[in-house]
Amino acid sequence: MTSCIRSIRRSASRISFIAAICAMASCTTVPELGGMMDRGGTSGRKIVVSLKSQKAELYQHGKLTAVAPISSGREGKQTPVGSFRVIEKDIDHRSSLYGNYMKNGKVVKENVDIRKGGRPPGSKFEGVPMPYFLRFTGAYGLHAGNVPGYPASSGCVRLPNRHAKRFYEAVKLGTPVLVKR
C-alpha cells in the first residue's frame, strides 16, 4: 500500500511540475503597450508615433506629457509599423547609410546612399547628423531633423530639434515605442 501511495505522490508531483512549466510558458515576458507598467526602468514612459497624423506623443504613467510634429518615411521608404522598444540612445549619432563624400574638408558628392554608386577616389564618407537618436529597430529611430509637414525621411521618424531633445532626455533604454498607421 505504501508503494502505491508513493507512486501516486510522485505522479502528482510530476503533474504539478508539468502544469507549472505550462503556465510559465504561456507568460508574456514583454508587457503589451496598452497596459504599460514601469518595468525595466522605463519610468512608466512610452512613445506613440502616428504615421497618419504625423505626430509623436510621449506618455508618462498613461498621461500625455508631450506632442511633436514628425516627418516619417516617404513613399518606398516607409517607417516600420509595430511595437518596439528603445534599444539605443546616441546624442550625436550619424547615419551610416546617408550623407556626403568628403575630401580635404570639402563635399565632393552630396546626398549619397552608400549602397548606390561608388565612392569618389580619395574621399571619405560623412554620415548625416541625426542628433538625439533613439533607435527602436534595425536602422530606424527617432531623431532631430527637418520636419516639412509630410512623410519625407528615409524611414526614420524626424522631430524638430527641441522635441527630439525632450524625448531623448525623457526616455531610457527599454522604453516602449508604438508606431501605428
mmCIF file of C-alpha atoms in Angstrom:
data_model
loop_
_atom_site.group_PDB
_atom_site.id
_atom_site.type_symbol
_atom_site.label_atom_id
_atom_site.label_comp_id
_atom_site.label_asym_id
_atom_site.label_seq_id
_atom_site.Cartn_x
_atom_site.Cartn_y
_atom_site.Cartn_z
ATOM 1 C CA MET A 1 0.000 0.000 0.000
ATOM 2 C CA THR A 2 2.812 2.445 0.836
ATOM 3 C CA SER A 3 4.462 1.909 -2.551
ATOM 4 C CA CYS A 4 1.126 2.697 -4.203
ATOM 5 C CA ILE A 5 0.814 5.961 -2.217
ATOM 6 C CA ARG A 6 4.428 6.886 -3.080
ATOM 7 C CA SER A 7 3.700 6.248 -6.742
ATOM 8 C CA ILE A 8 0.585 8.457 -6.599
ATOM 9 C CA ARG A 9 2.513 11.235 -4.829
ATOM 10 C CA ARG A 10 5.311 11.077 -7.448
ATOM 11 C CA SER A 11 2.739 11.252 -10.244
ATOM 12 C CA ALA A 12 1.013 14.195 -8.556
ATOM 13 C CA SER A 13 4.371 15.967 -8.169
ATOM 14 C CA ARG A 14 5.167 15.399 -11.841
ATOM 15 C CA ILE A 15 1.754 16.671 -12.901
ATOM 16 C CA SER A 16 2.168 19.776 -10.703
ATOM 17 C CA PHE A 17 5.628 20.367 -12.171
ATOM 18 C CA ILE A 18 4.350 19.993 -15.756
ATOM 19 C CA ALA A 19 1.398 22.308 -15.008
ATOM 20 C CA ALA A 20 3.787 24.925 -13.591
ATOM 21 C CA ILE A 21 6.016 24.696 -16.698
ATOM 22 C CA CYS A 22 2.970 25.070 -18.973
ATOM 23 C CA ALA A 23 1.768 28.087 -17.011
ATOM 24 C CA MET A 24 5.187 29.739 -17.216
ATOM 25 C CA ALA A 25 5.470 29.022 -20.941
ATOM 26 C CA SER A 26 2.277 30.961 -21.569
ATOM 27 C CA CYS A 27 3.501 34.022 -19.641
ATOM 28 C CA THR A 28 4.329 37.111 -21.611
ATOM 29 C CA THR A 29 7.751 38.375 -20.688
ATOM 30 C CA VAL A 30 7.363 41.675 -22.536
ATOM 31 C CA PRO A 31 4.336 43.748 -21.492
ATOM 32 C CA GLU A 32 1.886 44.951 -24.121
ATOM 33 C CA LEU A 33 1.925 48.707 -24.674
ATOM 34 C CA GLY A 34 -1.733 49.097 -23.780
ATOM 35 C CA GLY A 35 -1.069 48.146 -20.168
ATOM 36 C CA MET A 36 2.392 49.659 -19.880
ATOM 37 C CA MET A 37 3.742 49.399 -16.383
ATOM 38 C CA ASP A 38 7.075 50.535 -15.007
ATOM 39 C CA ARG A 39 9.203 47.550 -15.975
ATOM 40 C CA GLY A 40 12.853 47.613 -16.907
ATOM 41 C CA GLY A 41 13.407 51.112 -15.524
ATOM 42 C CA THR A 42 11.330 52.921 -18.157
ATOM 43 C CA SER A 43 9.683 55.186 -15.556
ATOM 44 C CA GLY A 44 6.241 54.362 -16.946
ATOM 45 C CA ARG A 45 7.009 56.190 -20.187
ATOM 46 C CA LYS A 46 6.123 55.229 -23.730
ATOM 47 C CA ILE A 47 6.265 56.842 -27.160
ATOM 48 C CA VAL A 48 3.383 56.575 -29.629
ATOM 49 C CA VAL A 49 4.015 57.562 -33.257
ATOM 50 C CA SER A 50 1.032 58.105 -35.575
ATOM 51 C CA LEU A 51 2.037 57.977 -39.233
ATOM 52 C CA LYS A 52 -1.436 59.118 -40.314
ATOM 53 C CA SER A 53 -1.430 62.289 -38.206
ATOM 54 C CA GLN A 54 2.382 62.757 -38.450
ATOM 55 C CA LYS A 55 2.697 63.173 -34.666
ATOM 56 C CA ALA A 56 4.728 61.609 -31.875
ATOM 57 C CA GLU A 57 3.352 61.512 -28.348
ATOM 58 C CA LEU A 58 5.221 60.952 -25.112
ATOM 59 C CA TYR A 59 3.307 59.421 -22.210
ATOM 60 C CA GLN A 60 4.233 59.003 -18.565
ATOM 61 C CA HIS A 61 2.081 56.670 -16.469
ATOM 62 C CA GLY A 62 -0.701 56.928 -19.065
ATOM 63 C CA LYS A 63 -0.680 60.741 -19.103
ATOM 64 C CA LEU A 64 0.224 62.622 -22.295
ATOM 65 C CA THR A 65 3.242 64.815 -21.494
ATOM 66 C CA ALA A 66 4.449 65.927 -24.959
ATOM 67 C CA VAL A 67 3.265 66.036 -28.573
ATOM 68 C CA ALA A 68 5.566 66.706 -31.517
ATOM 69 C CA PRO A 69 5.080 67.025 -35.265
ATOM 70 C CA ILE A 70 7.088 64.432 -37.208
ATOM 71 C CA SER A 71 8.228 63.512 -40.675
ATOM 72 C CA SER A 72 8.156 59.749 -41.205
ATOM 73 C CA GLY A 73 9.325 57.606 -44.116
ATOM 74 C CA ARG A 74 8.351 58.722 -47.599
ATOM 75 C CA GLU A 75 6.851 56.517 -50.328
ATOM 76 C CA GLY A 76 9.088 53.498 -50.873
ATOM 77 C CA LYS A 77 10.991 54.114 -47.612
ATOM 78 C CA GLN A 78 8.177 53.620 -45.107
ATOM 79 C CA THR A 79 8.707 53.702 -41.363
ATOM 80 C CA PRO A 80 8.121 50.213 -39.897
ATOM 81 C CA VAL A 81 4.840 49.774 -38.024
ATOM 82 C CA GLY A 82 4.599 47.804 -34.785
ATOM 83 C CA SER A 83 5.536 47.587 -31.120
ATOM 84 C CA PHE A 84 9.199 48.201 -30.360
ATOM 85 C CA ARG A 85 11.470 49.400 -27.560
ATOM 86 C CA VAL A 86 14.265 51.960 -27.455
ATOM 87 C CA ILE A 87 17.371 49.814 -27.973
ATOM 88 C CA GLU A 88 19.986 52.566 -28.359
ATOM 89 C CA LYS A 89 20.388 56.204 -27.364
ATOM 90 C CA ASP A 90 23.041 58.294 -29.135
ATOM 91 C CA ILE A 91 23.060 62.044 -28.592
ATOM 92 C CA ASP A 92 25.265 62.782 -31.625
ATOM 93 C CA HIS A 93 24.521 59.874 -33.958
ATOM 94 C CA ARG A 94 25.417 59.993 -37.646
ATOM 95 C CA SER A 95 23.836 57.942 -40.409
ATOM 96 C CA SER A 96 25.872 55.003 -41.638
ATOM 97 C CA LEU A 97 23.949 54.980 -44.951
ATOM 98 C CA TYR A 98 23.157 58.558 -45.977
ATOM 99 C CA GLY A 99 25.469 61.551 -46.174
ATOM 100 C CA ASN A 100 28.227 63.125 -48.244
ATOM 101 C CA TYR A 101 31.588 62.084 -49.637
ATOM 102 C CA MET A 102 34.239 64.492 -48.380
ATOM 103 C CA LYS A 103 37.812 65.203 -49.469
ATOM 104 C CA ASN A 104 40.092 67.681 -47.708
ATOM 105 C CA GLY A 105 37.124 69.093 -45.769
ATOM 106 C CA LYS A 106 35.054 69.739 -48.903
ATOM 107 C CA VAL A 107 31.987 67.951 -50.213
ATOM 108 C CA VAL A 108 32.813 66.086 -53.434
ATOM 109 C CA LYS A 109 29.494 64.218 -53.726
ATOM 110 C CA GLU A 110 26.425 65.132 -51.669
ATOM 111 C CA ASN A 111 23.216 63.394 -50.627
ATOM 112 C CA VAL A 112 24.521 59.892 -51.234
ATOM 113 C CA ASP A 113 23.265 56.462 -50.260
ATOM 114 C CA ILE A 114 26.471 54.450 -49.790
ATOM 115 C CA ARG A 115 24.715 51.348 -51.113
ATOM 116 C CA LYS A 116 24.352 53.020 -54.518
ATOM 117 C CA GLY A 117 27.120 54.248 -56.773
ATOM 118 C CA GLY A 118 30.791 54.364 -55.973
ATOM 119 C CA ARG A 119 32.950 56.404 -53.660
ATOM 120 C CA PRO A 120 35.000 59.078 -55.404
ATOM 121 C CA PRO A 121 38.740 58.288 -55.161
ATOM 122 C CA GLY A 122 40.402 59.699 -52.047
ATOM 123 C CA SER A 123 37.103 60.709 -50.448
ATOM 124 C CA LYS A 124 35.685 59.746 -47.076
ATOM 125 C CA PHE A 125 32.031 59.181 -46.208
ATOM 126 C CA GLU A 126 30.495 61.516 -43.608
ATOM 127 C CA GLY A 127 27.043 60.495 -42.408
ATOM 128 C CA VAL A 128 24.189 62.936 -41.998
ATOM 129 C CA PRO A 129 23.878 64.161 -38.380
ATOM 130 C CA MET A 130 20.946 62.579 -36.516
ATOM 131 C CA PRO A 131 21.021 64.283 -33.087
ATOM 132 C CA TYR A 132 19.134 62.806 -30.125
ATOM 133 C CA PHE A 133 18.852 59.425 -31.861
ATOM 134 C CA LEU A 134 16.557 56.840 -30.251
ATOM 135 C CA ARG A 135 16.925 53.558 -32.184
ATOM 136 C CA PHE A 136 13.864 51.333 -31.946
ATOM 137 C CA THR A 137 14.554 48.648 -34.589
ATOM 138 C CA GLY A 138 17.224 47.874 -37.171
ATOM 139 C CA ALA A 139 18.362 51.114 -38.816
ATOM 140 C CA TYR A 140 15.253 53.035 -37.683
ATOM 141 C CA GLY A 141 14.878 55.543 -34.897
ATOM 142 C CA LEU A 142 13.523 58.894 -33.799
ATOM 143 C CA HIS A 143 15.899 61.865 -34.133
ATOM 144 C CA ALA A 144 16.126 65.599 -34.750
ATOM 145 C CA GLY A 145 15.775 66.614 -38.382
ATOM 146 C CA ASN A 146 13.823 68.516 -40.999
ATOM 147 C CA VAL A 147 10.048 68.270 -40.484
ATOM 148 C CA PRO A 148 8.325 69.647 -43.610
ATOM 149 C CA GLY A 149 4.833 68.527 -42.528
ATOM 150 C CA TYR A 150 4.627 65.327 -44.586
ATOM 151 C CA PRO A 151 6.470 61.973 -44.840
ATOM 152 C CA ALA A 152 9.915 62.820 -46.266
ATOM 153 C CA SER A 153 12.519 60.720 -44.417
ATOM 154 C CA SER A 154 14.303 57.537 -45.467
ATOM 155 C CA GLY A 155 12.321 55.627 -42.830
ATOM 156 C CA CYS A 156 13.308 57.223 -39.539
ATOM 157 C CA VAL A 157 10.976 59.458 -37.542
ATOM 158 C CA ARG A 158 12.240 63.053 -37.630
ATOM 159 C CA LEU A 159 11.238 65.542 -34.940
ATOM 160 C CA PRO A 160 12.024 69.247 -34.537
ATOM 161 C CA ASN A 161 15.254 69.663 -32.549
ATOM 162 C CA ARG A 162 13.644 70.884 -29.296
ATOM 163 C CA HIS A 163 11.143 67.992 -29.305
ATOM 164 C CA ALA A 164 13.829 65.424 -30.153
ATOM 165 C CA LYS A 165 15.867 66.695 -27.199
ATOM 166 C CA ARG A 166 12.872 66.461 -24.859
ATOM 167 C CA PHE A 167 12.011 62.903 -25.947
ATOM 168 C CA TYR A 168 15.693 61.894 -25.720
ATOM 169 C CA GLU A 169 16.040 63.241 -22.186
ATOM 170 C CA ALA A 170 12.731 61.733 -21.029
ATOM 171 C CA VAL A 171 13.188 58.111 -22.096
ATOM 172 C CA LYS A 172 15.505 55.283 -21.144
ATOM 173 C CA LEU A 173 16.644 52.150 -22.905
ATOM 174 C CA GLY A 174 13.731 49.726 -22.987
ATOM 175 C CA THR A 175 11.059 52.429 -23.273
ATOM 176 C CA PRO A 176 8.186 51.112 -25.427
ATOM 177 C CA VAL A 177 7.689 52.676 -28.859
ATOM 178 C CA LEU A 178 4.415 52.054 -30.703
ATOM 179 C CA VAL A 179 4.399 53.034 -34.381
ATOM 180 C CA LYS A 180 0.908 52.908 -35.848
ATOM 181 C CA ARG A 181 -0.528 53.776 -39.230
#
